[in-house]
Short mmCIF file of C-alpha atoms and ligand atoms in Angstrom, two decimals:
data_model
loop_
_atom_site.label_atom_id
_atom_site.label_comp_id
_atom_site.label_asym_id
_atom_site.label_seq_id
_atom_site.Cartn_x
_atom_site.Cartn_y
_atom_site.Cartn_z
CA MET X 2 75.44 45.42 120.03
CA ASP X 3 78.51 45.34 122.55
CA ALA X 4 80.71 46.48 119.81
CA ILE X 5 78.44 49.81 119.47
CA GLN X 6 78.25 50.26 123.14
CA GLY X 7 81.97 49.80 123.36
CA PHE X 8 82.29 52.58 120.62
CA THR X 9 79.89 55.14 122.21
CA LEU X 10 81.67 54.71 125.44
CA ALA X 11 85.27 55.38 123.96
CA PHE X 12 83.72 58.24 121.87
CA LEU X 13 82.41 59.72 124.95
CA GLU X 14 85.52 59.18 127.01
CA ILE X 15 87.60 60.77 124.08
CA SER X 16 85.21 63.74 123.91
CA ALA X 17 85.32 64.06 127.38
CA LEU X 18 89.09 64.15 127.83
CA LEU X 19 89.10 66.52 124.91
CA LEU X 20 86.82 68.82 126.46
CA ALA X 21 88.84 68.72 129.73
CA CYS X 22 92.15 69.79 127.90
CA ILE X 23 90.19 72.47 125.96
CA THR X 24 89.08 73.63 129.74
CA ILE X 25 92.21 73.76 131.26
CA ALA X 26 93.98 75.42 127.92
CA VAL X 27 91.46 78.01 128.39
CA ILE X 28 91.90 78.52 131.98
CA VAL X 29 95.61 78.46 131.55
CA ALA X 30 95.39 81.35 128.57
CA VAL X 31 93.14 83.34 130.73
CA ILE X 32 95.20 83.12 133.87
CA CYS X 33 98.43 84.09 131.32
CA MET X 34 96.48 87.16 129.95
CA TYR X 35 95.17 88.17 133.37
CA ILE X 36 99.13 88.35 134.60
CA THR X 37 100.14 89.98 131.44
CA ASP X 38 97.06 92.60 131.75
CA VAL X 39 97.51 93.27 135.45
CA THR X 40 101.21 93.89 135.20
CA GLN X 41 101.36 95.80 131.84
CA THR X 42 101.31 99.32 132.13
CA GLU X 43 100.48 100.79 128.75
CA GLN X 44 96.66 100.20 128.71
CA THR X 45 94.39 101.22 131.78
CA ILE X 46 91.19 99.18 130.61
CA ARG X 47 93.23 96.38 130.27
CA ARG X 48 95.15 97.09 133.90
CA ASN X 49 91.87 97.69 135.46
CA TYR X 50 89.72 95.02 133.78
CA PRO X 51 91.97 92.10 133.13
CA VAL X 52 91.06 89.70 130.02
CA ILE X 53 87.55 91.15 129.74
CA GLY X 54 89.16 94.67 128.60
CA ARG X 55 90.75 92.99 125.62
CA PHE X 56 87.16 92.70 124.05
CA ARG X 57 87.18 96.45 123.98
CA TYR X 58 89.84 96.49 121.24
CA PHE X 59 88.39 93.50 119.53
CA PHE X 60 85.08 94.94 119.48
CA GLU X 61 86.39 98.41 118.24
CA THR X 62 88.20 96.63 115.34
CA LEU X 63 85.18 94.84 114.31
CA GLY X 64 83.04 98.21 115.00
CA GLU X 65 84.93 99.83 112.10
CA PHE X 66 83.42 97.28 109.64
CA PHE X 67 79.92 96.61 111.42
CA ARG X 68 78.57 100.04 112.94
CA GLN X 69 77.59 101.15 109.08
CA TYR X 70 75.44 97.90 108.86
CA PHE X 71 73.98 97.73 112.26
CA PHE X 72 74.40 100.85 114.48
CA ALA X 73 74.21 103.98 112.53
CA MET X 74 70.98 105.70 111.11
CA ASP X 75 71.18 107.01 107.60
CA ARG X 76 72.49 110.39 108.52
CA GLU X 77 74.69 109.82 111.42
CA GLU X 78 77.89 108.59 110.20
CA LEU X 79 81.05 110.57 109.40
CA PRO X 80 82.63 111.81 107.59
CA PHE X 81 80.06 110.51 105.13
CA ASN X 82 76.57 109.32 106.05
CA ARG X 83 74.94 106.46 104.74
CA ALA X 84 72.65 108.44 102.52
CA GLN X 85 75.46 110.39 101.06
CA ARG X 86 77.48 107.14 100.03
CA SER X 87 74.34 105.28 98.88
CA TRP X 88 73.75 107.81 96.37
CA VAL X 89 77.17 107.39 95.16
CA TYR X 90 77.06 103.74 95.39
CA ARG X 91 73.70 103.19 93.53
CA SER X 92 74.69 105.85 90.88
CA ALA X 93 78.00 104.05 90.38
CA LYS X 94 76.34 100.96 89.78
CA ASN X 95 73.78 102.88 87.50
CA ILE X 96 70.75 101.49 89.23
CA ASP X 97 67.66 103.35 90.35
CA SER X 98 68.46 106.74 92.39
CA THR X 99 64.64 107.31 92.97
CA VAL X 100 63.61 107.13 96.60
CA ALA X 101 59.81 106.31 97.36
CA PHE X 102 57.31 107.75 100.12
CA GLY X 103 59.16 110.74 101.15
CA SER X 104 62.36 112.34 102.18
CA THR X 105 64.48 111.24 105.07
CA HIS X 106 66.31 114.37 104.79
CA PRO X 107 65.38 116.84 107.54
CA LEU X 108 64.96 120.55 106.12
CA ASN X 109 66.23 122.22 109.17
CA ARG X 110 69.85 120.93 109.62
CA PRO X 111 72.38 123.50 109.71
CA GLY X 112 74.67 123.86 107.11
CA ASP X 113 72.62 121.67 104.25
CA TRP X 114 71.85 123.18 100.93
CA ILE X 115 68.40 124.12 99.60
CA PHE X 116 67.78 125.10 95.92
CA LEU X 117 65.09 127.40 94.69
CA ASN X 118 62.99 125.99 91.89
CA GLY X 119 61.83 128.20 89.13
CA LEU X 120 58.49 128.91 88.54
CA PHE X 121 58.84 128.01 84.75
CA PRO X 122 61.50 125.51 84.43
CA PRO X 123 62.83 124.89 80.91
CA LEU X 124 61.19 122.25 78.98
CA ASP X 125 63.45 119.42 77.83
CA GLU X 126 63.75 121.06 74.15
CA GLU X 127 64.76 124.02 75.96
CA VAL X 128 67.92 123.12 77.90
CA ALA X 129 71.06 123.48 76.79
CA PRO X 130 74.55 121.56 77.01
CA THR X 131 76.72 122.41 79.72
CA THR X 132 78.98 125.22 78.68
CA THR X 133 82.53 124.39 77.42
CA ILE X 134 85.18 126.45 79.24
CA SER X 135 88.90 126.91 78.42
CA PHE X 136 92.00 126.93 80.58
CA GLY X 137 94.99 128.95 79.49
CA LEU X 138 93.22 130.08 76.19
CA GLY X 139 95.54 132.77 74.72
CA TYR X 140 98.44 132.20 77.24
CA ALA X 141 99.29 128.43 76.93
CA ARG X 142 100.48 127.17 73.62
CA VAL X 143 98.11 123.86 74.11
CA PRO X 144 95.08 125.36 76.24
CA TYR X 145 92.54 122.83 77.53
CA SER X 146 88.85 122.74 77.01
CA THR X 147 86.15 120.73 78.83
CA ASP X 148 82.54 120.87 79.33
CA LYS X 149 82.64 118.49 82.37
CA LEU X 150 81.79 119.93 85.85
CA PHE X 151 83.19 116.95 87.75
CA ASN X 152 86.46 115.47 87.93
CA ILE X 153 88.62 113.46 89.83
CA SER X 154 90.72 114.82 92.36
CA ALA X 155 94.39 114.42 93.30
CA MET X 156 95.23 111.03 94.93
CA SER X 157 98.78 109.78 94.63
CA PHE X 158 100.17 106.45 93.50
CA GLY X 159 101.11 105.41 96.82
CA ALA X 160 98.11 106.55 98.73
CA ILE X 161 95.88 104.70 96.28
CA SER X 162 96.63 101.45 94.63
CA ALA X 163 97.66 100.36 91.25
CA PRO X 164 94.41 98.65 90.28
CA ALA X 165 92.55 101.46 91.98
CA ILE X 166 94.35 104.14 89.55
CA GLN X 167 93.83 101.85 86.70
CA ALA X 168 90.10 101.71 87.05
CA LEU X 169 90.05 105.16 87.92
CA SER X 170 91.75 106.10 84.58
CA GLN X 171 89.68 103.72 82.59
CA GLY X 172 86.59 105.16 84.03
CA ALA X 173 87.72 108.50 83.63
CA GLY X 174 88.46 107.94 79.76
CA GLU X 175 85.29 106.52 79.41
CA ALA X 176 83.32 109.57 81.10
CA GLY X 177 85.41 112.03 79.40
CA ILE X 178 86.53 113.59 82.89
CA TRP X 179 90.21 114.34 84.14
CA LEU X 180 92.27 112.37 86.50
CA ASN X 181 94.57 114.28 88.68
CA THR X 182 97.84 112.26 89.52
CA GLY X 183 98.12 113.71 93.11
CA GLU X 184 101.85 114.32 94.20
CA GLY X 185 102.95 110.67 93.59
CA ALA X 186 103.88 111.04 89.89
CA LEU X 187 102.73 109.78 86.62
CA SER X 188 102.73 105.82 86.35
CA PRO X 189 101.84 103.77 83.69
CA TYR X 190 98.75 102.71 85.33
CA HIS X 191 97.40 106.33 84.84
CA LEU X 192 97.98 106.38 81.11
CA GLU X 193 96.09 103.24 80.58
CA GLY X 194 92.66 104.61 80.06
CA GLY X 195 93.65 107.50 77.69
CA CYS X 196 92.03 109.92 79.77
CA ASP X 197 92.83 113.57 80.43
CA ILE X 198 95.47 114.03 82.94
CA VAL X 199 96.30 116.86 85.42
CA PHE X 200 99.94 116.18 86.45
CA GLN X 201 100.42 117.49 89.98
CA ILE X 202 103.63 118.72 91.11
CA GLY X 203 104.12 118.23 94.93
CA THR X 204 106.50 120.04 97.28
CA ALA X 205 109.00 117.02 96.66
CA LYS X 206 108.63 117.16 92.98
CA TYR X 207 108.10 113.52 92.47
CA GLY X 208 108.33 112.46 88.97
CA VAL X 209 109.88 115.88 87.70
CA ARG X 210 112.94 116.08 90.17
CA ASP X 211 116.69 116.09 89.45
CA GLU X 212 119.23 114.45 91.59
CA GLN X 213 119.23 117.25 93.96
CA GLY X 214 115.28 117.24 94.37
CA ARG X 215 114.81 120.55 92.14
CA LEU X 216 112.35 120.84 89.44
CA SER X 217 113.92 119.56 86.25
CA ASP X 218 112.68 121.30 83.21
CA ASP X 219 113.94 118.22 81.06
CA ARG X 220 111.44 116.09 82.87
CA LEU X 221 108.78 118.46 82.76
CA ARG X 222 109.06 118.86 79.11
CA ALA X 223 109.21 114.76 78.84
CA LEU X 224 106.18 114.86 80.79
CA ALA X 225 103.98 117.17 78.68
CA GLU X 226 104.70 115.41 75.80
CA HIS X 227 102.24 112.71 76.74
CA PRO X 228 98.87 113.99 74.60
CA GLU X 229 97.07 112.79 77.98
CA VAL X 230 98.59 115.36 80.25
CA CYS X 231 96.65 118.34 79.82
CA MET X 232 97.20 120.48 82.73
CA PHE X 233 99.74 121.01 85.34
CA GLU X 234 98.80 121.86 89.15
CA LEU X 235 101.20 123.01 91.60
CA LYS X 236 100.34 121.79 95.00
CA LEU X 237 101.00 124.24 97.99
CA SER X 238 98.59 122.55 100.32
CA GLN X 239 95.74 120.41 100.73
CA GLY X 240 92.83 120.73 102.98
CA ALA X 241 93.36 117.71 105.19
CA LYS X 242 97.06 118.86 106.23
CA PRO X 243 97.74 122.42 105.49
CA GLY X 244 101.51 123.25 106.18
CA LYS X 245 102.42 119.54 106.08
CA GLY X 246 103.86 117.87 103.21
CA GLY X 247 102.45 114.32 101.76
CA ILE X 248 103.01 111.38 104.03
CA LEU X 249 103.26 107.69 102.55
CA PRO X 250 104.02 105.36 105.48
CA GLY X 251 107.20 103.12 104.74
CA ALA X 252 105.05 100.18 104.47
CA LYS X 253 103.28 101.46 101.43
CA VAL X 254 106.31 102.50 99.62
CA THR X 255 106.73 99.44 97.36
CA ASP X 256 109.50 98.60 94.71
CA VAL X 257 107.24 100.20 91.84
CA ILE X 258 106.19 103.40 93.83
CA ALA X 259 109.72 104.01 94.79
CA SER X 260 110.81 103.99 91.30
CA THR X 261 107.69 106.10 90.07
CA ARG X 262 108.63 108.60 92.47
CA GLY X 263 112.47 108.11 92.59
CA ILE X 264 113.08 107.51 96.18
CA PRO X 265 114.19 104.27 98.30
CA ALA X 266 111.57 101.39 98.74
CA GLY X 267 110.18 100.82 102.33
CA LYS X 268 110.99 104.19 103.77
CA ASP X 269 108.36 106.72 104.84
CA SER X 270 108.27 109.32 101.92
CA ILE X 271 107.89 112.26 103.34
CA SER X 272 107.71 115.87 101.02
CA PRO X 273 108.48 119.20 102.51
CA ASN X 274 105.84 121.30 103.96
CA ARG X 275 106.62 123.86 101.38
CA HIS X 276 108.23 124.27 97.89
CA PRO X 277 111.74 125.39 99.17
CA GLU X 278 112.06 127.90 96.23
CA ILE X 279 108.83 129.71 96.78
CA ASP X 280 107.91 131.78 99.88
CA SER X 281 106.43 134.78 98.28
CA ILE X 282 103.60 135.71 95.86
CA GLY X 283 106.30 136.74 93.32
CA ASP X 284 108.10 133.33 93.60
CA LEU X 285 104.63 131.69 93.25
CA LEU X 286 103.80 133.51 90.17
CA ASP X 287 107.40 132.91 88.49
CA MET X 288 107.23 129.28 89.10
CA LEU X 289 103.58 128.92 87.50
CA HIS X 290 104.97 131.00 84.76
CA HIS X 291 107.71 128.84 84.30
CA ILE X 292 106.04 125.66 84.25
CA ARG X 293 103.56 127.07 81.68
CA GLU X 294 106.53 128.20 79.47
CA VAL X 295 108.37 124.84 79.79
CA THR X 296 105.36 122.68 79.17
CA GLY X 297 103.39 124.84 77.03
CA LYS X 298 100.19 123.79 78.95
CA PRO X 299 97.86 125.47 81.36
CA THR X 300 99.35 125.57 84.90
CA GLY X 301 97.37 126.57 88.10
CA PHE X 302 97.93 125.95 91.89
CA LYS X 303 95.90 123.79 94.45
CA ALA X 304 95.51 125.21 98.28
CA VAL X 305 93.59 125.37 101.10
CA ILE X 306 92.56 129.03 102.07
CA GLY X 307 93.55 129.92 105.78
CA SER X 308 94.92 133.24 106.03
CA THR X 309 93.32 135.55 103.42
CA ASP X 310 95.90 138.85 103.85
CA TRP X 311 97.79 137.54 100.63
CA LEU X 312 94.82 137.58 98.33
CA ASP X 313 95.20 141.40 97.30
CA GLU X 314 98.66 141.31 97.04
CA PHE X 315 98.02 138.37 94.72
CA CYS X 316 95.81 140.13 92.52
CA LEU X 317 97.94 143.16 92.51
CA THR X 318 100.99 141.39 91.53
CA ILE X 319 99.21 139.81 88.64
CA HIS X 320 98.01 143.06 87.24
CA ASP X 321 101.92 144.47 87.82
CA ARG X 322 103.44 141.66 86.00
CA GLY X 323 100.91 141.06 83.31
CA MET X 324 98.10 138.26 82.76
CA ALA X 325 100.82 135.96 81.33
CA TYR X 326 101.87 135.59 84.81
CA ALA X 327 98.32 134.59 86.46
CA PRO X 328 97.42 130.95 87.05
CA ASP X 329 95.37 129.59 84.63
CA PHE X 330 93.41 128.17 87.41
CA MET X 331 93.16 127.92 91.36
CA THR X 332 91.99 124.64 92.92
CA ILE X 333 90.61 125.61 96.26
CA ASP X 334 90.39 122.68 98.65
CA SER X 335 88.21 122.53 101.76
CA ALA X 336 89.54 122.07 105.26
CA ASP X 337 87.52 119.17 105.48
CA GLY X 338 89.24 117.34 102.78
CA GLY X 339 90.43 113.83 102.76
CA THR X 340 93.76 112.36 102.84
CA GLY X 341 95.71 108.83 103.02
CA ALA X 342 97.50 110.17 106.19
CA ALA X 343 97.45 113.30 108.20
CA PRO X 344 97.91 114.46 111.80
CA GLN X 345 94.71 114.78 113.62
CA SER X 346 95.59 118.61 114.98
CA LEU X 347 95.57 119.68 111.07
CA ILE X 348 92.83 117.54 109.77
CA ASP X 349 90.56 118.69 112.34
CA TYR X 350 91.49 122.21 113.22
CA MET X 351 93.33 123.71 110.18
CA GLY X 352 92.03 125.85 107.33
CA LEU X 353 88.76 127.31 106.13
CA PRO X 354 85.83 125.02 104.87
CA ILE X 355 85.10 125.43 101.12
CA ARG X 356 81.78 127.42 101.84
CA LYS X 357 83.72 130.17 103.26
CA SER X 358 86.65 130.20 100.95
CA LEU X 359 85.26 129.55 97.66
CA PRO X 360 82.97 132.64 97.65
CA MET X 361 85.79 134.71 99.05
CA VAL X 362 88.15 133.68 96.66
CA VAL X 363 86.00 134.11 93.81
CA ASP X 364 84.73 137.40 94.70
CA LYS X 365 88.09 138.56 95.22
CA LEU X 366 88.94 137.58 91.60
CA VAL X 367 85.96 139.61 90.27
CA GLU X 368 86.76 142.44 92.29
CA TYR X 369 90.11 142.58 90.58
CA GLY X 370 89.08 142.00 87.24
CA LEU X 371 90.72 138.48 86.96
CA ARG X 372 87.61 136.05 87.02
CA LYS X 373 87.66 135.07 83.44
CA ARG X 374 91.41 134.60 83.34
CA ILE X 375 91.71 132.24 86.34
CA ARG X 376 89.31 129.39 86.36
CA VAL X 377 88.32 128.31 89.68
CA ILE X 378 88.12 124.82 90.77
CA CYS X 379 86.81 123.33 94.24
CA SER X 380 87.17 120.39 96.34
CA GLY X 381 85.68 119.09 99.74
CA LYS X 382 83.00 116.50 100.49
CA MET X 383 81.07 117.33 97.51
CA ILE X 384 80.27 113.78 96.62
CA ASN X 385 76.64 114.25 95.65
CA PRO X 386 74.74 116.60 93.36
CA SER X 387 73.47 119.08 95.81
CA GLY X 388 77.25 119.89 96.88
CA VAL X 389 78.47 120.19 93.19
CA ALA X 390 75.52 122.41 92.36
CA ALA X 391 76.03 124.57 95.44
CA ALA X 392 79.71 124.94 94.54
CA LEU X 393 78.65 126.31 91.25
CA CYS X 394 76.00 128.69 92.80
CA LEU X 395 79.16 129.90 94.79
CA GLY X 396 81.06 130.79 91.72
CA ALA X 397 83.19 127.58 91.17
CA ASP X 398 83.90 126.48 87.39
CA CYS X 399 84.53 122.85 88.23
CA VAL X 400 84.37 120.49 91.09
CA ASN X 401 86.88 117.84 91.94
CA SER X 402 86.18 114.82 94.16
CA ALA X 403 88.52 112.21 95.68
CA ARG X 404 86.20 110.43 98.26
CA GLY X 405 83.18 110.36 96.13
CA PHE X 406 85.26 108.48 93.56
CA MET X 407 86.74 106.20 96.28
CA PHE X 408 83.33 105.08 97.14
CA ALA X 409 82.40 104.46 93.41
CA LEU X 410 85.68 102.04 93.52
CA GLY X 411 83.91 100.30 96.47
CA CYS X 412 85.53 101.98 99.31
CA VAL X 413 83.44 101.14 102.75
CA GLN X 414 84.91 103.99 104.73
CA ALA X 415 86.78 101.57 106.85
CA LEU X 416 89.02 104.60 107.62
CA GLN X 417 92.43 102.55 107.46
CA CYS X 418 93.81 104.70 104.34
CA ASN X 419 97.17 105.17 106.30
CA ARG X 420 97.70 101.18 107.46
CA ASN X 421 97.86 99.32 104.41
CA THR X 422 95.00 97.29 105.36
CA CYS X 423 92.21 98.70 103.20
CA PRO X 424 89.79 95.84 103.10
CA THR X 425 88.49 97.01 99.54
CA GLY X 426 92.14 97.11 97.99
CA ILE X 427 91.96 100.90 97.13
CA THR X 428 94.52 102.18 99.67
CA THR X 429 96.56 99.09 100.09
CA HIS X 430 99.36 97.46 98.44
CA ASP X 431 98.92 94.01 99.98
CA GLU X 432 98.06 92.29 96.65
CA GLU X 433 95.60 89.73 98.54
CA LEU X 434 93.41 92.56 99.36
CA GLN X 435 93.91 94.22 95.94
CA ARG X 436 92.54 91.09 94.53
CA GLY X 437 89.06 92.32 94.88
CA LEU X 438 89.34 95.48 93.10
CA VAL X 439 88.87 94.33 89.53
CA PRO X 440 89.79 97.42 87.26
CA ALA X 441 87.41 96.94 84.33
CA GLU X 442 84.54 96.36 86.55
CA LYS X 443 85.18 99.32 88.76
CA ALA X 444 86.13 101.68 85.80
CA ARG X 445 82.47 101.28 84.58
CA ARG X 446 81.28 102.30 88.20
CA VAL X 447 83.47 105.48 87.98
CA ALA X 448 82.08 106.40 84.56
CA SER X 449 78.64 105.89 85.64
CA TYR X 450 79.08 107.86 88.74
CA ALA X 451 80.70 110.73 86.67
CA ARG X 452 77.69 110.62 84.05
CA ASN X 453 75.05 110.44 86.85
CA MET X 454 76.46 113.03 88.90
CA HIS X 455 76.57 115.53 85.64
CA HIS X 456 72.97 114.52 84.90
CA GLU X 457 71.67 115.12 88.31
CA VAL X 458 73.49 118.52 88.49
CA GLU X 459 71.84 119.39 85.24
CA MET X 460 68.48 118.41 86.68
CA ILE X 461 68.98 120.67 89.88
CA ALA X 462 69.86 123.39 87.20
CA HIS X 463 66.81 123.25 85.21
CA SER X 464 64.57 122.78 88.23
CA CYS X 465 66.34 126.32 89.16
CA GLY X 466 64.77 127.46 85.89
CA VAL X 467 68.43 127.82 84.07
CA ARG X 468 69.35 125.99 80.80
CA GLU X 469 72.46 124.72 81.93
CA PRO X 470 74.27 124.21 85.23
CA ARG X 471 77.11 126.71 84.78
CA GLN X 472 74.18 129.46 84.73
CA LEU X 473 73.70 128.68 88.49
CA ARG X 474 74.16 131.65 90.70
CA ARG X 475 73.98 132.49 94.43
CA HIS X 476 70.36 133.57 94.15
CA HIS X 477 69.58 129.91 93.24
CA ALA X 478 70.52 128.41 96.45
CA GLN X 479 70.09 129.08 100.34
CA VAL X 480 71.90 127.43 103.29
CA ILE X 481 70.21 126.39 106.45
CA ASN X 482 71.55 128.45 109.25
CA GLU X 483 71.87 127.62 113.23
CA MET X 484 68.21 128.11 113.65
CA GLY X 485 67.10 125.72 111.17
CA MET X 486 65.97 128.48 108.84
CA PRO X 487 67.25 128.67 105.07
CA GLU X 488 69.20 131.76 104.45
CA SER X 489 69.92 133.12 101.03
CA LEU X 490 73.54 132.66 99.65
CA HIS X 491 72.95 135.80 97.79
CA GLU X 492 72.54 137.79 101.08
CA LEU X 493 75.22 135.90 102.77
CA TRP X 494 77.98 136.67 100.25
CA PRO X 495 76.40 139.37 97.93
CA GLU X 496 77.88 138.90 94.54
CA ALA X 497 81.14 141.10 93.97
CA THR X 498 81.35 143.53 91.25
CA VAL X 499 84.63 144.56 89.26
CA ARG X 500 86.44 147.66 90.74
CA GLU X 501 86.38 150.74 88.72
CA GLU X 502 89.93 150.89 88.00
CA TYR X 503 89.72 146.95 86.50
CA ARG X 504 86.82 147.56 84.49
CA ASP X 505 88.75 147.22 81.19
CA SER X 506 91.24 144.50 82.66
CA PRO X 507 91.93 141.81 79.82
CA GLY X 508 91.32 139.09 82.71
CA ASP X 509 87.70 140.10 83.23
C1 LIG J 625 93.70 109.01 99.64
C2 LIG J 625 93.84 110.31 99.37
C3 LIG J 625 95.08 110.51 98.79
C4 LIG J 625 95.17 112.22 98.45
N1 LIG J 625 96.20 112.56 97.81
C5 LIG J 625 96.57 113.90 97.52
C6 LIG J 625 97.72 114.24 96.70
O1 LIG J 625 98.36 113.56 96.57
N2 LIG J 625 97.39 115.52 96.74
C7 LIG J 625 96.47 116.54 96.72
O2 LIG J 625 96.55 117.44 96.35
N3 LIG J 625 95.62 115.97 97.69
C8 LIG J 625 95.25 114.69 97.79
N4 LIG J 625 94.27 114.25 98.57
C9 LIG J 625 93.02 115.37 98.74
C10 LIG J 625 92.16 115.21 97.64
O3 LIG J 625 92.85 115.55 96.20
C11 LIG J 625 91.02 116.46 97.85
O4 LIG J 625 91.40 117.51 97.69
C12 LIG J 625 90.19 116.34 99.17
O5 LIG J 625 90.08 114.74 99.62
C13 LIG J 625 88.85 116.81 99.20
O6 LIG J 625 87.95 116.07 98.17
P1 LIG J 625 86.90 114.87 98.72
O7 LIG J 625 86.24 115.45 99.78
O8 LIG J 625 86.11 114.62 97.60
O9 LIG J 625 87.74 113.89 98.96
C14 LIG J 625 94.14 112.89 98.83
C15 LIG J 625 92.79 112.55 99.28
C16 LIG J 625 92.58 110.90 99.49
C17 LIG J 625 91.31 110.72 100.04
#
């Protein structure tokens, strides 16, 4: 009994001593923090509210992870709300995408699309497969054809990780869609899935540059020999940072990325904000023609539309030089496009949104009799079937998505793409964080997302009374205006007609 009492007493004494030590340590730490906080001059909150102000930064960090679970309603979060993301997650996992009881989607939210169902939609046996379209037919030695509507937008190796690219490549191969390399060149990971690849040439010409950083024809030719590389895209600008080149922070420039791009490891990789050799429409058309001649493959360019005064000159110059000088496609990016890293002034305020730029460009090409010669691809927050179907109504041939496929890879929108700390291993080169991203598993999700997207866009088209999605037109959709009322796309942007003088244009 005595022994037990003695043991209990000793245990209590040690516990009390320990507690006293911890309390003293906490008090000392708090005093130190207090002194540090009140004497530092960088952070107002900590200076005004010493010690307790530190929790703000702690909660801010935690908030990035937790707000989506606890605080935001389905349609509140930005840039993508939970309802939009949930559709991607569900379709990527190939689980039931039906919803019960009723829509939580208000029908009066400005900017939302509404589709106009036909009175007599086609029966299952009356629907048609999606039309196959060709790029560069009659102009490139190796034209490219696809019946797919929805493909993977440019994301460079560097901005995203090796396992992310492996998963995208394998998933794209499985779904039969293309994968755009982004401006970070072609890595072995892109080739793993045997998918169609669009090689993007950025302003720094990563992967196709000579020692002086100029475009190397030998490298272009070597790239074009890969059967997977089906098209070349010259990047002029992207929606998130028009007028600014690619930015890859040094922390993300690993040895393998450096060798893929042909640059030093560990240093910021900044591309020029323009192709130094292109400063006119003539230069642009010359360059596109040159790349097509060297590679033999369809060649186009990507840009976000801002000023539009060049569009007439662009079309007129093509007519002057001949159809062989026209781009085989234009990729129009929306001002609200995504990025690995961009300055806030550009990401928030520069360029036109796709709903404005897409119909404008399409109409200009129609007016000048160039619509059949130049395919139009678009991108910008079209991660759900409604966005893709609306883009087809506005005149796009294909839609690209970057962030939709990031969600399919498991992105939780932690908004840390520029910090090498992405918790889902997609935009980080930290191998610990990449461990969670298993390419074979995520490839299945990428493929399912692409397939389910195609399927639901077809469903929207059939409800609108047409046999396949590429028959969608402006009169099939409306957009909610500021008053909360639906307005016809057809009335907002009446479909253009070919000008008299271009009626017999070979591009029409
Ligand atoms: C992580 C990341 C990296 C990107 N890298 C490139 C790039 O290298 N070249 C490019 O033209 N666009 C790049 N983009 C832009 C996308 O290709 C796309 O145009 C834009 O995000 C709009 O599509 P979304 O709204 O479906 O994401 C990148 C976007 C993201 C999110």
